mmCIF file with all atom_site columns, C-alpha atoms in Angstrom:
data_model
loop_
_atom_site.group_PDB
_atom_site.id
_atom_site.type_symbol
_atom_site.label_atom_id
_atom_site.label_alt_id
_atom_site.label_comp_id
_atom_site.label_asym_id
_atom_site.label_entity_id
_atom_site.label_seq_id
_atom_site.pdbx_PDB_ins_code
_atom_site.Cartn_x
_atom_site.Cartn_y
_atom_site.Cartn_z
_atom_site.occupancy
_atom_site.B_iso_or_equiv
_atom_site.pdbx_formal_charge
_atom_site.auth_seq_id
_atom_site.auth_comp_id
_atom_site.auth_asym_id
_atom_site.auth_atom_id
_atom_site.pdbx_PDB_model_num
ATOM 1   C CA . UNK A 1 1   ? 2.111   -11.434 -9.469  1.00 40.00 ? 1   UNK A CA 1
ATOM 2   C CA . UNK A 1 2   ? -0.593  -11.748 -6.862  1.00 42.00 ? 2   UNK A CA 1
ATOM 3   C CA . UNK A 1 3   ? -1.852  -8.509  -5.419  1.00 39.00 ? 3   UNK A CA 1
ATOM 4   C CA . UNK A 1 4   ? -3.387  -8.573  -2.007  1.00 40.00 ? 4   UNK A CA 1
ATOM 5   C CA . UNK A 1 5   ? -5.051  -5.299  -1.328  1.00 41.00 ? 5   UNK A CA 1
ATOM 6   C CA . UNK A 1 6   ? -6.938  -4.543  1.590   1.00 39.00 ? 6   UNK A CA 1
ATOM 7   C CA . UNK A 1 7   ? -10.537 -5.037  2.191   1.00 36.00 ? 7   UNK A CA 1
ATOM 8   C CA . UNK A 1 8   ? -10.891 -1.343  2.775   1.00 40.00 ? 8   UNK A CA 1
ATOM 9   C CA . UNK A 1 9   ? -14.468 -0.462  2.586   1.00 35.00 ? 9   UNK A CA 1
ATOM 10  C CA . UNK A 1 10  ? -15.150 2.093   5.323   1.00 32.00 ? 10  UNK A CA 1
ATOM 11  C CA . UNK A 1 11  ? -18.319 3.481   6.681   1.00 32.00 ? 11  UNK A CA 1
ATOM 12  C CA . UNK A 1 12  ? -18.861 6.393   8.972   1.00 32.00 ? 12  UNK A CA 1
ATOM 13  C CA . UNK A 1 13  ? -20.186 5.869   12.470  1.00 30.00 ? 13  UNK A CA 1
ATOM 14  C CA . UNK A 1 14  ? -20.131 8.689   14.955  1.00 25.00 ? 14  UNK A CA 1
ATOM 15  C CA . UNK A 1 15  ? -17.480 10.481  12.930  1.00 28.00 ? 15  UNK A CA 1
ATOM 16  C CA . UNK A 1 16  ? -15.038 7.552   13.244  1.00 31.00 ? 16  UNK A CA 1
ATOM 17  C CA . UNK A 1 17  ? -14.236 5.455   10.197  1.00 33.00 ? 17  UNK A CA 1
ATOM 18  C CA . UNK A 1 18  ? -14.604 1.782   11.025  1.00 33.00 ? 18  UNK A CA 1
ATOM 19  C CA . UNK A 1 19  ? -13.370 -1.063  8.881   1.00 33.00 ? 19  UNK A CA 1
ATOM 20  C CA . UNK A 1 20  ? -16.032 -3.226  7.262   1.00 36.00 ? 20  UNK A CA 1
ATOM 21  C CA . UNK A 1 21  ? -15.064 -6.662  5.937   1.00 37.00 ? 21  UNK A CA 1
ATOM 22  C CA . UNK A 1 22  ? -15.130 -7.144  2.138   1.00 38.00 ? 22  UNK A CA 1
ATOM 23  C CA . UNK A 1 23  ? -14.514 -10.483 0.430   1.00 39.00 ? 23  UNK A CA 1
ATOM 24  C CA . UNK A 1 24  ? -11.211 -9.854  -1.397  1.00 41.00 ? 24  UNK A CA 1
ATOM 25  C CA . UNK A 1 25  ? -11.516 -12.758 -3.898  1.00 39.00 ? 25  UNK A CA 1
ATOM 26  C CA . UNK A 1 26  ? -14.744 -11.216 -5.310  1.00 39.00 ? 26  UNK A CA 1
ATOM 27  C CA . UNK A 1 27  ? -13.039 -7.838  -5.648  1.00 39.00 ? 27  UNK A CA 1
ATOM 28  C CA . UNK A 1 28  ? -10.021 -9.281  -7.448  1.00 37.00 ? 28  UNK A CA 1
ATOM 29  C CA . UNK A 1 29  ? -12.296 -11.334 -9.766  1.00 37.00 ? 29  UNK A CA 1
ATOM 30  C CA . UNK A 1 30  ? -13.934 -8.116  -10.821 1.00 38.00 ? 30  UNK A CA 1
ATOM 31  C CA . UNK A 1 31  ? -10.534 -6.500  -11.408 1.00 39.00 ? 31  UNK A CA 1
ATOM 32  C CA . UNK A 1 32  ? -10.999 -3.895  -8.750  1.00 39.00 ? 32  UNK A CA 1
ATOM 33  C CA . UNK A 1 33  ? -8.541  -2.562  -6.169  1.00 41.00 ? 33  UNK A CA 1
ATOM 34  C CA . UNK A 1 34  ? -10.216 -1.409  -3.003  1.00 41.00 ? 34  UNK A CA 1
ATOM 35  C CA . UNK A 1 35  ? -8.850  1.796   -1.516  1.00 45.00 ? 35  UNK A CA 1
ATOM 36  C CA . UNK A 1 36  ? -9.977  3.472   1.618   1.00 45.00 ? 36  UNK A CA 1
ATOM 37  C CA . UNK A 1 37  ? -12.482 6.331   1.472   1.00 40.00 ? 37  UNK A CA 1
ATOM 38  C CA . UNK A 1 38  ? -13.317 5.786   -2.194  1.00 43.00 ? 38  UNK A CA 1
ATOM 39  C CA . UNK A 1 39  ? -16.962 4.807   -2.467  1.00 37.00 ? 39  UNK A CA 1
ATOM 40  C CA . UNK A 1 40  ? -16.397 2.883   -5.702  1.00 42.00 ? 40  UNK A CA 1
ATOM 41  C CA . UNK A 1 41  ? -13.553 0.484   -6.334  1.00 47.00 ? 41  UNK A CA 1
ATOM 42  C CA . UNK A 1 42  ? -10.921 1.834   -8.736  1.00 53.00 ? 42  UNK A CA 1
ATOM 43  C CA . UNK A 1 43  ? -11.558 -0.575  -11.512 1.00 56.00 ? 43  UNK A CA 1
ATOM 44  C CA . UNK A 1 44  ? -8.916  -1.779  -13.817 1.00 62.00 ? 44  UNK A CA 1
ATOM 45  C CA . UNK A 1 45  ? -11.601 -2.242  -16.405 1.00 63.00 ? 45  UNK A CA 1
ATOM 46  C CA . UNK A 1 46  ? -11.821 1.511   -16.928 1.00 70.00 ? 46  UNK A CA 1
ATOM 47  C CA . UNK A 1 47  ? -8.581  1.505   -18.768 1.00 74.00 ? 47  UNK A CA 1
ATOM 48  C CA . UNK A 1 48  ? -7.970  -2.181  -19.531 1.00 75.00 ? 48  UNK A CA 1
ATOM 49  C CA . UNK A 1 49  ? -7.886  -1.505  -23.262 1.00 83.00 ? 49  UNK A CA 1
ATOM 50  C CA . UNK A 1 50  ? -4.952  0.947   -22.866 1.00 86.00 ? 50  UNK A CA 1
ATOM 51  C CA . UNK A 1 51  ? -3.279  -0.668  -19.885 1.00 84.00 ? 51  UNK A CA 1
ATOM 52  C CA . UNK A 1 52  ? 0.011   -1.392  -21.689 1.00 89.00 ? 52  UNK A CA 1
ATOM 53  C CA . UNK A 1 53  ? 0.195   2.162   -23.011 1.00 90.00 ? 53  UNK A CA 1
ATOM 54  C CA . UNK A 1 54  ? -0.283  3.543   -19.526 1.00 87.00 ? 54  UNK A CA 1
ATOM 55  C CA . UNK A 1 55  ? 2.289   1.107   -18.075 1.00 87.00 ? 55  UNK A CA 1
ATOM 56  C CA . UNK A 1 56  ? 4.835   2.089   -20.835 1.00 90.00 ? 56  UNK A CA 1
ATOM 57  C CA . UNK A 1 57  ? 4.146   5.836   -20.273 1.00 89.00 ? 57  UNK A CA 1
ATOM 58  C CA . UNK A 1 58  ? 4.487   5.528   -16.532 1.00 89.00 ? 58  UNK A CA 1
ATOM 59  C CA . UNK A 1 59  ? 7.512   3.201   -16.486 1.00 91.00 ? 59  UNK A CA 1
ATOM 60  C CA . UNK A 1 60  ? 9.654   4.403   -13.596 1.00 93.00 ? 60  UNK A CA 1
ATOM 61  C CA . UNK A 1 61  ? 13.374  4.872   -14.377 1.00 93.00 ? 61  UNK A CA 1
ATOM 62  C CA . UNK A 1 62  ? 15.032  3.022   -11.506 1.00 96.00 ? 62  UNK A CA 1
ATOM 63  C CA . UNK A 1 63  ? 17.305  5.076   -9.253  1.00 96.00 ? 63  UNK A CA 1
ATOM 64  C CA . UNK A 1 64  ? 20.983  4.579   -9.893  1.00 96.00 ? 64  UNK A CA 1
ATOM 65  C CA . UNK A 1 65  ? 22.276  4.274   -6.329  1.00 97.00 ? 65  UNK A CA 1
ATOM 66  C CA . UNK A 1 66  ? 23.403  0.922   -4.820  1.00 97.00 ? 66  UNK A CA 1
ATOM 67  C CA . UNK A 1 67  ? 21.231  1.197   -1.698  1.00 97.00 ? 67  UNK A CA 1
ATOM 68  C CA . UNK A 1 68  ? 17.937  1.270   -3.739  1.00 98.00 ? 68  UNK A CA 1
ATOM 69  C CA . UNK A 1 69  ? 19.138  -1.632  -5.988  1.00 98.00 ? 69  UNK A CA 1
ATOM 70  C CA . UNK A 1 70  ? 20.180  -3.685  -2.939  1.00 98.00 ? 70  UNK A CA 1
ATOM 71  C CA . UNK A 1 71  ? 16.765  -3.156  -1.377  1.00 98.00 ? 71  UNK A CA 1
ATOM 72  C CA . UNK A 1 72  ? 15.003  -3.895  -4.662  1.00 98.00 ? 72  UNK A CA 1
ATOM 73  C CA . UNK A 1 73  ? 16.856  -7.224  -4.867  1.00 97.00 ? 73  UNK A CA 1
ATOM 74  C CA . UNK A 1 74  ? 15.641  -8.057  -1.338  1.00 97.00 ? 74  UNK A CA 1
ATOM 75  C CA . UNK A 1 75  ? 12.075  -7.114  -2.266  1.00 96.00 ? 75  UNK A CA 1
ATOM 76  C CA . UNK A 1 76  ? 12.121  -9.466  -5.217  1.00 95.00 ? 76  UNK A CA 1
ATOM 77  C CA . UNK A 1 77  ? 13.667  -12.351 -3.256  1.00 96.00 ? 77  UNK A CA 1
ATOM 78  C CA . UNK A 1 78  ? 11.420  -12.352 -0.198  1.00 95.00 ? 78  UNK A CA 1
ATOM 79  C CA . UNK A 1 79  ? 7.704   -12.521 0.408   1.00 92.00 ? 79  UNK A CA 1
ATOM 80  C CA . UNK A 1 80  ? 7.637   -8.728  0.342   1.00 93.00 ? 80  UNK A CA 1
ATOM 81  C CA . UNK A 1 81  ? 4.673   -6.674  1.361   1.00 92.00 ? 81  UNK A CA 1
ATOM 82  C CA . UNK A 1 82  ? 4.667   -2.907  0.626   1.00 93.00 ? 82  UNK A CA 1
ATOM 83  C CA . UNK A 1 83  ? 2.900   -1.208  3.514   1.00 94.00 ? 83  UNK A CA 1
ATOM 84  C CA . UNK A 1 84  ? 2.269   2.491   2.975   1.00 93.00 ? 84  UNK A CA 1
ATOM 85  C CA . UNK A 1 85  ? 1.236   4.802   5.816   1.00 93.00 ? 85  UNK A CA 1
ATOM 86  C CA . UNK A 1 86  ? 0.315   8.294   4.758   1.00 89.00 ? 86  UNK A CA 1
ATOM 87  C CA . UNK A 1 87  ? -0.287  11.128  7.294   1.00 86.00 ? 87  UNK A CA 1
ATOM 88  C CA . UNK A 1 88  ? -2.670  13.740  5.933   1.00 81.00 ? 88  UNK A CA 1
ATOM 89  C CA . UNK A 1 89  ? -3.247  15.460  9.248   1.00 77.00 ? 89  UNK A CA 1
ATOM 90  C CA . UNK A 1 90  ? -0.998  15.850  12.275  1.00 74.00 ? 90  UNK A CA 1
ATOM 91  C CA . UNK A 1 91  ? -0.445  12.454  13.811  1.00 68.00 ? 91  UNK A CA 1
ATOM 92  C CA . UNK A 1 92  ? -1.810  13.406  17.236  1.00 67.00 ? 92  UNK A CA 1
ATOM 93  C CA . UNK A 1 93  ? -5.007  14.948  15.838  1.00 66.00 ? 93  UNK A CA 1
ATOM 94  C CA . UNK A 1 94  ? -8.401  13.198  15.626  1.00 69.00 ? 94  UNK A CA 1
ATOM 95  C CA . UNK A 1 95  ? -8.385  12.877  11.867  1.00 67.00 ? 95  UNK A CA 1
ATOM 96  C CA . UNK A 1 96  ? -10.910 11.640  9.383   1.00 69.00 ? 96  UNK A CA 1
ATOM 97  C CA . UNK A 1 97  ? -8.184  11.429  6.799   1.00 76.00 ? 97  UNK A CA 1
ATOM 98  C CA . UNK A 1 98  ? -5.442  9.388   8.492   1.00 80.00 ? 98  UNK A CA 1
ATOM 99  C CA . UNK A 1 99  ? -6.215  5.678   8.349   1.00 81.00 ? 99  UNK A CA 1
ATOM 100 C CA . UNK A 1 100 ? -6.678  3.910   11.712  1.00 81.00 ? 100 UNK A CA 1
ATOM 101 C CA . UNK A 1 101 ? -4.326  1.523   13.412  1.00 84.00 ? 101 UNK A CA 1
ATOM 102 C CA . UNK A 1 102 ? -7.217  -1.000  13.289  1.00 82.00 ? 102 UNK A CA 1
ATOM 103 C CA . UNK A 1 103 ? -7.231  -0.903  9.516   1.00 81.00 ? 103 UNK A CA 1
ATOM 104 C CA . UNK A 1 104 ? -3.558  -1.698  9.239   1.00 87.00 ? 104 UNK A CA 1
ATOM 105 C CA . UNK A 1 105 ? -3.738  -4.421  11.892  1.00 86.00 ? 105 UNK A CA 1
ATOM 106 C CA . UNK A 1 106 ? -6.680  -5.958  10.103  1.00 80.00 ? 106 UNK A CA 1
ATOM 107 C CA . UNK A 1 107 ? -4.777  -5.983  6.792   1.00 82.00 ? 107 UNK A CA 1
ATOM 108 C CA . UNK A 1 108 ? -1.728  -7.403  8.459   1.00 87.00 ? 108 UNK A CA 1
ATOM 109 C CA . UNK A 1 109 ? -3.760  -10.196 9.985   1.00 84.00 ? 109 UNK A CA 1
ATOM 110 C CA . UNK A 1 110 ? -5.107  -11.070 6.500   1.00 80.00 ? 110 UNK A CA 1
ATOM 111 C CA . UNK A 1 111 ? -1.601  -11.110 5.046   1.00 83.00 ? 111 UNK A CA 1
ATOM 112 C CA . UNK A 1 112 ? -0.363  -13.326 7.948   1.00 87.00 ? 112 UNK A CA 1
ATOM 113 C CA . UNK A 1 113 ? -3.200  -15.775 7.262   1.00 82.00 ? 113 UNK A CA 1
ATOM 114 C CA . UNK A 1 114 ? -2.531  -15.994 3.557   1.00 81.00 ? 114 UNK A CA 1
ATOM 115 C CA . UNK A 1 115 ? 1.249   -15.779 3.231   1.00 85.00 ? 115 UNK A CA 1
ATOM 116 C CA . UNK A 1 116 ? 4.121   -17.649 4.782   1.00 90.00 ? 116 UNK A CA 1
ATOM 117 C CA . UNK A 1 117 ? 6.735   -15.510 6.422   1.00 93.00 ? 117 UNK A CA 1
ATOM 118 C CA . UNK A 1 118 ? 5.843   -12.133 4.885   1.00 93.00 ? 118 UNK A CA 1
ATOM 119 C CA . UNK A 1 119 ? 8.246   -9.311  5.380   1.00 96.00 ? 119 UNK A CA 1
ATOM 120 C CA . UNK A 1 120 ? 6.865   -5.789  5.513   1.00 96.00 ? 120 UNK A CA 1
ATOM 121 C CA . UNK A 1 121 ? 8.563   -2.844  3.809   1.00 97.00 ? 121 UNK A CA 1
ATOM 122 C CA . UNK A 1 122 ? 7.083   0.231   5.301   1.00 97.00 ? 122 UNK A CA 1
ATOM 123 C CA . UNK A 1 123 ? 6.917   3.506   3.317   1.00 97.00 ? 123 UNK A CA 1
ATOM 124 C CA . UNK A 1 124 ? 5.691   6.659   5.150   1.00 95.00 ? 124 UNK A CA 1
ATOM 125 C CA . UNK A 1 125 ? 6.023   10.364  5.296   1.00 92.00 ? 125 UNK A CA 1
ATOM 126 C CA . UNK A 1 126 ? 6.519   9.907   9.081   1.00 91.00 ? 126 UNK A CA 1
ATOM 127 C CA . UNK A 1 127 ? 8.243   6.539   9.577   1.00 93.00 ? 127 UNK A CA 1
ATOM 128 C CA . UNK A 1 128 ? 8.743   7.018   13.330  1.00 92.00 ? 128 UNK A CA 1
ATOM 129 C CA . UNK A 1 129 ? 4.998   7.554   13.944  1.00 92.00 ? 129 UNK A CA 1
ATOM 130 C CA . UNK A 1 130 ? 4.209   4.709   11.485  1.00 93.00 ? 130 UNK A CA 1
ATOM 131 C CA . UNK A 1 131 ? 6.463   2.391   13.518  1.00 94.00 ? 131 UNK A CA 1
ATOM 132 C CA . UNK A 1 132 ? 4.722   3.391   16.801  1.00 93.00 ? 132 UNK A CA 1
ATOM 133 C CA . UNK A 1 133 ? 1.338   2.695   15.274  1.00 91.00 ? 133 UNK A CA 1
ATOM 134 C CA . UNK A 1 134 ? 2.137   -0.590  13.472  1.00 94.00 ? 134 UNK A CA 1
ATOM 135 C CA . UNK A 1 135 ? 4.226   -2.252  16.245  1.00 92.00 ? 135 UNK A CA 1
ATOM 136 C CA . UNK A 1 136 ? 5.920   -4.626  13.828  1.00 95.00 ? 136 UNK A CA 1
ATOM 137 C CA . UNK A 1 137 ? 8.967   -6.428  15.158  1.00 92.00 ? 137 UNK A CA 1
ATOM 138 C CA . UNK A 1 138 ? 12.256  -5.368  13.514  1.00 91.00 ? 138 UNK A CA 1
ATOM 139 C CA . UNK A 1 139 ? 12.941  -8.816  12.157  1.00 94.00 ? 139 UNK A CA 1
ATOM 140 C CA . UNK A 1 140 ? 9.564   -8.665  10.258  1.00 95.00 ? 140 UNK A CA 1
ATOM 141 C CA . UNK A 1 141 ? 9.729   -5.143  8.987   1.00 97.00 ? 141 UNK A CA 1
ATOM 142 C CA . UNK A 1 142 ? 12.091  -2.786  7.200   1.00 97.00 ? 142 UNK A CA 1
ATOM 143 C CA . UNK A 1 143 ? 11.348  0.917   7.250   1.00 97.00 ? 143 UNK A CA 1
ATOM 144 C CA . UNK A 1 144 ? 12.397  2.554   4.026   1.00 97.00 ? 144 UNK A CA 1
ATOM 145 C CA . UNK A 1 145 ? 13.759  5.976   5.052   1.00 96.00 ? 145 UNK A CA 1
ATOM 146 C CA . UNK A 1 146 ? 16.729  6.704   2.836   1.00 96.00 ? 146 UNK A CA 1
ATOM 147 C CA . UNK A 1 147 ? 14.815  8.355   -0.091  1.00 95.00 ? 147 UNK A CA 1
ATOM 148 C CA . UNK A 1 148 ? 14.206  11.768  1.511   1.00 90.00 ? 148 UNK A CA 1
ATOM 149 C CA . UNK A 1 149 ? 12.395  14.599  -0.080  1.00 88.00 ? 149 UNK A CA 1
ATOM 150 C CA . UNK A 1 150 ? 10.024  15.106  -2.990  1.00 89.00 ? 150 UNK A CA 1
ATOM 151 C CA . UNK A 1 151 ? 12.751  14.713  -5.575  1.00 92.00 ? 151 UNK A CA 1
ATOM 152 C CA . UNK A 1 152 ? 13.364  11.149  -4.366  1.00 94.00 ? 152 UNK A CA 1
ATOM 153 C CA . UNK A 1 153 ? 9.692   10.089  -4.036  1.00 94.00 ? 153 UNK A CA 1
ATOM 154 C CA . UNK A 1 154 ? 9.964   8.321   -7.422  1.00 95.00 ? 154 UNK A CA 1
ATOM 155 C CA . UNK A 1 155 ? 12.523  5.972   -5.891  1.00 97.00 ? 155 UNK A CA 1
ATOM 156 C CA . UNK A 1 156 ? 10.061  4.923   -3.152  1.00 97.00 ? 156 UNK A CA 1
ATOM 157 C CA . UNK A 1 157 ? 7.357   4.455   -5.831  1.00 96.00 ? 157 UNK A CA 1
ATOM 158 C CA . UNK A 1 158 ? 9.767   2.286   -7.817  1.00 97.00 ? 158 UNK A CA 1
ATOM 159 C CA . UNK A 1 159 ? 10.599  0.203   -4.718  1.00 98.00 ? 159 UNK A CA 1
ATOM 160 C CA . UNK A 1 160 ? 6.856   -0.209  -3.911  1.00 95.00 ? 160 UNK A CA 1
ATOM 161 C CA . UNK A 1 161 ? 6.348   -1.570  -7.404  1.00 94.00 ? 161 UNK A CA 1
ATOM 162 C CA . UNK A 1 162 ? 9.034   -4.183  -6.802  1.00 95.00 ? 162 UNK A CA 1
ATOM 163 C CA . UNK A 1 163 ? 7.044   -5.756  -3.947  1.00 93.00 ? 163 UNK A CA 1
ATOM 164 C CA . UNK A 1 164 ? 4.938   -8.887  -4.302  1.00 89.00 ? 164 UNK A CA 1
ATOM 165 C CA . UNK A 1 165 ? 1.993   -7.802  -2.137  1.00 88.00 ? 165 UNK A CA 1
ATOM 166 C CA . UNK A 1 166 ? 0.514   -4.521  -0.964  1.00 87.00 ? 166 UNK A CA 1
ATOM 167 C CA . UNK A 1 167 ? -1.266  -2.865  1.920   1.00 87.00 ? 167 UNK A CA 1
ATOM 168 C CA . UNK A 1 168 ? -2.169  0.557   0.597   1.00 85.00 ? 168 UNK A CA 1
ATOM 169 C CA . UNK A 1 169 ? -3.080  3.803   2.309   1.00 85.00 ? 169 UNK A CA 1
ATOM 170 C CA . UNK A 1 170 ? -5.850  6.091   1.166   1.00 80.00 ? 170 UNK A CA 1
ATOM 171 C CA . UNK A 1 171 ? -3.415  7.511   -1.232  1.00 82.00 ? 171 UNK A CA 1
ATOM 172 C CA . UNK A 1 172 ? -3.049  7.399   -5.050  1.00 81.00 ? 172 UNK A CA 1
ATOM 173 C CA . UNK A 1 173 ? 0.703   7.071   -4.421  1.00 88.00 ? 173 UNK A CA 1
ATOM 174 C CA . UNK A 1 174 ? -0.011  3.658   -2.759  1.00 86.00 ? 174 UNK A CA 1
ATOM 175 C CA . UNK A 1 175 ? -2.407  2.683   -5.523  1.00 81.00 ? 175 UNK A CA 1
ATOM 176 C CA . UNK A 1 176 ? -0.013  3.433   -8.303  1.00 85.00 ? 176 UNK A CA 1
ATOM 177 C CA . UNK A 1 177 ? 2.850   1.650   -6.533  1.00 88.00 ? 177 UNK A CA 1
ATOM 178 C CA . UNK A 1 178 ? 0.646   -1.455  -6.285  1.00 84.00 ? 178 UNK A CA 1
ATOM 179 C CA . UNK A 1 179 ? -0.706  -1.243  -9.840  1.00 82.00 ? 179 UNK A CA 1
ATOM 180 C CA . UNK A 1 180 ? 2.658   -0.660  -11.429 1.00 87.00 ? 180 UNK A CA 1
ATOM 181 C CA . UNK A 1 181 ? 4.073   -3.662  -9.561  1.00 83.00 ? 181 UNK A CA 1
#
């Protein structure tokens, strides 16, 4: 499976985080996944020698309902891109923690260049606001909203792991969804 993670090295300029281009092929060659706001790449080499043990220990038991299985089948049969939008601060606030619209549009542009007919599966703690920010057409995006509440978060993580490509937020939830995929 090819993982396309986002070129997410940020730097601070006048208290606004601005995206800085990073060559993704070099990052993938080194085995790193770039995640926003982390100075160092999360390197797969840190636990490469116990990777299978971790994967076995963290194997997600799939949800049993038909809706999640139908969606998982769709994720596996399309050029699926898991796109996670995490809101740390109120959406309307000037936040240093929420990732900017520019970051997501940049990552979407890269996906559009590299993949033919990608379909975005959007996971968010506020899907309405995520939709307003992303401006993806309904025929190109599916907003995953049926797994409500903390007790169903595992189902979203399982669905993320079924995708073929990933645009992660500055969230370990995103990172684990991509890595487990």
